[in-house]
C-alpha atoms as a PDB file:
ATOM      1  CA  UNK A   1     -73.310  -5.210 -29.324  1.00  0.00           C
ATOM      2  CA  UNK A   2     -74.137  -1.730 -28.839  1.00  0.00           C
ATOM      3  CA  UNK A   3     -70.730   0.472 -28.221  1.00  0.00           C
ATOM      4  CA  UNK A   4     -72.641   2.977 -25.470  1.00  0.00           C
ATOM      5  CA  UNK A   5     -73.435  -0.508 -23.035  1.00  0.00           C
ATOM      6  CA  UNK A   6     -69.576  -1.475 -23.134  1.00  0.00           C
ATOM      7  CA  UNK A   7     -67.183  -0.784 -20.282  1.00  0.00           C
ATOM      8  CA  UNK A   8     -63.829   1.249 -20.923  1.00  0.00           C
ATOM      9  CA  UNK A   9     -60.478  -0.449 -20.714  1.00  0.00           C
ATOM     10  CA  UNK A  10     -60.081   2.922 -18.220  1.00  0.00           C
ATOM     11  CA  UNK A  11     -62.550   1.903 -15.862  1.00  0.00           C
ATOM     12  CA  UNK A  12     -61.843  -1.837 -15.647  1.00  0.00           C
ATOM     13  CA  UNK A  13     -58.139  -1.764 -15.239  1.00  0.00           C
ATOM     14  CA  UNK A  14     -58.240   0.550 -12.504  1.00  0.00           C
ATOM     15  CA  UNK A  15     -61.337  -1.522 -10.654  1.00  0.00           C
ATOM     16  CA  UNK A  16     -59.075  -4.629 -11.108  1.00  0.00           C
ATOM     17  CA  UNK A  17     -56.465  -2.776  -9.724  1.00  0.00           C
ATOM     18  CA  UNK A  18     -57.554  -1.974  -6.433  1.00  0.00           C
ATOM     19  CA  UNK A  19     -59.337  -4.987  -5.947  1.00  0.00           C
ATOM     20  CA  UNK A  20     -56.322  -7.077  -6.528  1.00  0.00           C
ATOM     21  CA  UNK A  21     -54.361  -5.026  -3.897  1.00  0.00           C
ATOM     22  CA  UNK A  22     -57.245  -4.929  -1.692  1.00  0.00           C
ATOM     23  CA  UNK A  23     -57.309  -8.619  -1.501  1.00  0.00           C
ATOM     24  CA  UNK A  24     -53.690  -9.139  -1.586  1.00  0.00           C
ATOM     25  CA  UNK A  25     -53.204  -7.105   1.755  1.00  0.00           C
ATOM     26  CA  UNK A  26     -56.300  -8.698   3.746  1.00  0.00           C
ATOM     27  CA  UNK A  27     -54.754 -11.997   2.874  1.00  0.00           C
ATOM     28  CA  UNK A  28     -50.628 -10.808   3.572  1.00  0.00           C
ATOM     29  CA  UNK A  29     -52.530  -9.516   7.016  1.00  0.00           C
ATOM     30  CA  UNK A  30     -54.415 -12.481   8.077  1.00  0.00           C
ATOM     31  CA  UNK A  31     -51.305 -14.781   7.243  1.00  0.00           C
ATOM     32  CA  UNK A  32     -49.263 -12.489   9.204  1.00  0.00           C
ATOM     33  CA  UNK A  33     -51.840 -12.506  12.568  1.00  0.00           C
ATOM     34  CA  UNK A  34     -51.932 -16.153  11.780  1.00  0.00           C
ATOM     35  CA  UNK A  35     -47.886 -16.839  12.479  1.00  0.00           C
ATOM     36  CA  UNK A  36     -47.515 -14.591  15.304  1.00  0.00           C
ATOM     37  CA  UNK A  37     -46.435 -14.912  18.740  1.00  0.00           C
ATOM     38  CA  UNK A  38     -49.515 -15.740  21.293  1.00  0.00           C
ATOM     39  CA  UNK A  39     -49.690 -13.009  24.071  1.00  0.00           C
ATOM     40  CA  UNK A  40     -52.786 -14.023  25.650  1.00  0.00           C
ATOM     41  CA  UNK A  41     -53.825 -16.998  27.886  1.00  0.00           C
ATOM     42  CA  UNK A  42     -51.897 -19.596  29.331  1.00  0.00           C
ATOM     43  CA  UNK A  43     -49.841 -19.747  26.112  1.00  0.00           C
ATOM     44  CA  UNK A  44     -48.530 -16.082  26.524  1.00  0.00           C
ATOM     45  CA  UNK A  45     -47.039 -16.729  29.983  1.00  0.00           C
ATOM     46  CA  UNK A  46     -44.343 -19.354  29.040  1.00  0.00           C
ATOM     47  CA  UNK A  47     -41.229 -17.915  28.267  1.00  0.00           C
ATOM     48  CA  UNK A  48     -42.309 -14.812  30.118  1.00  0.00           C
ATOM     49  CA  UNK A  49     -39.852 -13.572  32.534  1.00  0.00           C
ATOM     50  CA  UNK A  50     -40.705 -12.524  35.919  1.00  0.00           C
ATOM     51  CA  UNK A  51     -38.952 -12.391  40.166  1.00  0.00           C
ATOM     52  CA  UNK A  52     -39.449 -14.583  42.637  1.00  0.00           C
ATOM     53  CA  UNK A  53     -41.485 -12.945  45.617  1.00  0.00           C
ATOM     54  CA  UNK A  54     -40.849 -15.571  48.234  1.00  0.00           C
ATOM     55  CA  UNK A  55     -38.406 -18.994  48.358  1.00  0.00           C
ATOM     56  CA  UNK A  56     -40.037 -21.764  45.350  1.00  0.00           C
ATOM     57  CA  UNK A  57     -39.236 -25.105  45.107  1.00  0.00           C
ATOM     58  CA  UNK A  58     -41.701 -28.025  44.883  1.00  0.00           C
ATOM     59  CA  UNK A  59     -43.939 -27.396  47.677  1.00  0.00           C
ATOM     60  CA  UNK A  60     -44.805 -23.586  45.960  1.00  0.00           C
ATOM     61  CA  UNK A  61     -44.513 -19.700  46.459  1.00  0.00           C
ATOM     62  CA  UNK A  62     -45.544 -16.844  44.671  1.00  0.00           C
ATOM     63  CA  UNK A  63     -43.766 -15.113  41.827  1.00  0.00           C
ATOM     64  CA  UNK A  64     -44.528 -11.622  39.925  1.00  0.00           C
ATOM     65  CA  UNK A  65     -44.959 -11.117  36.613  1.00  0.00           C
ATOM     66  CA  UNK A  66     -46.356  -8.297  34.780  1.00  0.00           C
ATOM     67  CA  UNK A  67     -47.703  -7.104  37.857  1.00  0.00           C
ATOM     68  CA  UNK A  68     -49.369 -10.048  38.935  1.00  0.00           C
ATOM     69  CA  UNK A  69     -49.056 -12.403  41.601  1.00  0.00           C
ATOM     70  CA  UNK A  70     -48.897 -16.230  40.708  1.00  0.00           C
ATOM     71  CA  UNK A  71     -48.696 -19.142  42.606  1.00  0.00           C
ATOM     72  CA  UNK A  72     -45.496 -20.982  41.504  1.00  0.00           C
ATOM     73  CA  UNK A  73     -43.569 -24.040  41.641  1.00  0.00           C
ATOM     74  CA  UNK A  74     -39.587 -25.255  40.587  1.00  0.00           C
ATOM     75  CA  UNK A  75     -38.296 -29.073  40.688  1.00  0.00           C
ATOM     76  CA  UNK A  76     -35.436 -26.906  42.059  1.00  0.00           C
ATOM     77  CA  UNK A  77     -35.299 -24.665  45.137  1.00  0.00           C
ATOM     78  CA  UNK A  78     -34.934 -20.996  43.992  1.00  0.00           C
ATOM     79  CA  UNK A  79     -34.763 -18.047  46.537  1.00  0.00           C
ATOM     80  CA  UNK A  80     -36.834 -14.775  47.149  1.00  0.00           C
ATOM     81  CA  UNK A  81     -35.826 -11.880  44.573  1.00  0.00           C
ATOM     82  CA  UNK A  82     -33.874 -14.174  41.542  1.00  0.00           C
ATOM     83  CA  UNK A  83     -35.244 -13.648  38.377  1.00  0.00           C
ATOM     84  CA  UNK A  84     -37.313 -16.625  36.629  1.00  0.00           C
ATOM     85  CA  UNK A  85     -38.354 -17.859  33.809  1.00  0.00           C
ATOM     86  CA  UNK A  86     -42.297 -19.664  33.065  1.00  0.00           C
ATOM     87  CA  UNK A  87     -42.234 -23.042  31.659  1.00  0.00           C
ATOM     88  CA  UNK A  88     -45.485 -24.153  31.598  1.00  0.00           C
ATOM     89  CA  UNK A  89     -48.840 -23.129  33.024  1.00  0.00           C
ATOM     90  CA  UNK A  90     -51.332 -25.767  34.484  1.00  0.00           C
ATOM     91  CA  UNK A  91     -54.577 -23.862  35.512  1.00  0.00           C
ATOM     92  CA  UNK A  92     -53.764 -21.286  37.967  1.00  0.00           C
ATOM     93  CA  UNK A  93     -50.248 -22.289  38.981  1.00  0.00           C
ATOM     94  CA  UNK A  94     -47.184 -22.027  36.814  1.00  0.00           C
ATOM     95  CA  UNK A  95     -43.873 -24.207  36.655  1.00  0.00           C
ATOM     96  CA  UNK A  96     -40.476 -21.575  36.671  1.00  0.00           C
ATOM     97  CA  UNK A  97     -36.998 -21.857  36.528  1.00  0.00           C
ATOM     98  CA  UNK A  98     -34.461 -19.876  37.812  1.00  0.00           C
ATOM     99  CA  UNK A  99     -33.440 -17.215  34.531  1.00  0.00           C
ATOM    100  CA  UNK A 100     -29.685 -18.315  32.977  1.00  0.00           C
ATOM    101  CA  UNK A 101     -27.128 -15.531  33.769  1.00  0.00           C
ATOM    102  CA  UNK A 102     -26.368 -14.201  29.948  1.00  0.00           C
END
């Protein structure tokens, strides 16, 4: 071989280097986006908290969350102003329960 077409130990350690750590974060980050919470959607509603605007039970009313207005439904009757909690979402209407006192 001829010595002037060989790399340096200085300039491949280094390269290796950063190309290892490069790689290392971009996967630590996807993994990460990959296990967390959803906050869009449908999904990011349930277990969101939010107050009932009018009196909900099984026929419906409207609750607010985030600023919105939802149409809402409870198996049990829950009155104007409690707090609530979203248990599931089926198209545009969601299914609450009245928020546990802590």
């Amino acid at each position: 071989t001829v010595p002037l077409m060989r790399l340096s130990l200085s300039v491949i350690i280094p390269a290796v280097l950063v190309s290892a750590t490069f790689f290392f974060l971009t996967i630590r980050l996807a993994v990460r986006s990959q296990r967390a919470r959803v906050t869009t959607g449908s999904e990011g509603l349930v277990g969101e908290e939010g107050i009932a605007r009018e009196n909900i039970g099984p026929d419906g009313g409207t609750v607010l969350i985030h600023g919105e207005l939802w149409s809402a439904y409870a198996e049990e009757r829950i009155q104007a102003g409690s707090p609530i909690v979203i248990r599931s979402v089926k198209g545009l209407r969601v299914k609450v329960v009245k928020k546990p006192i802590s």
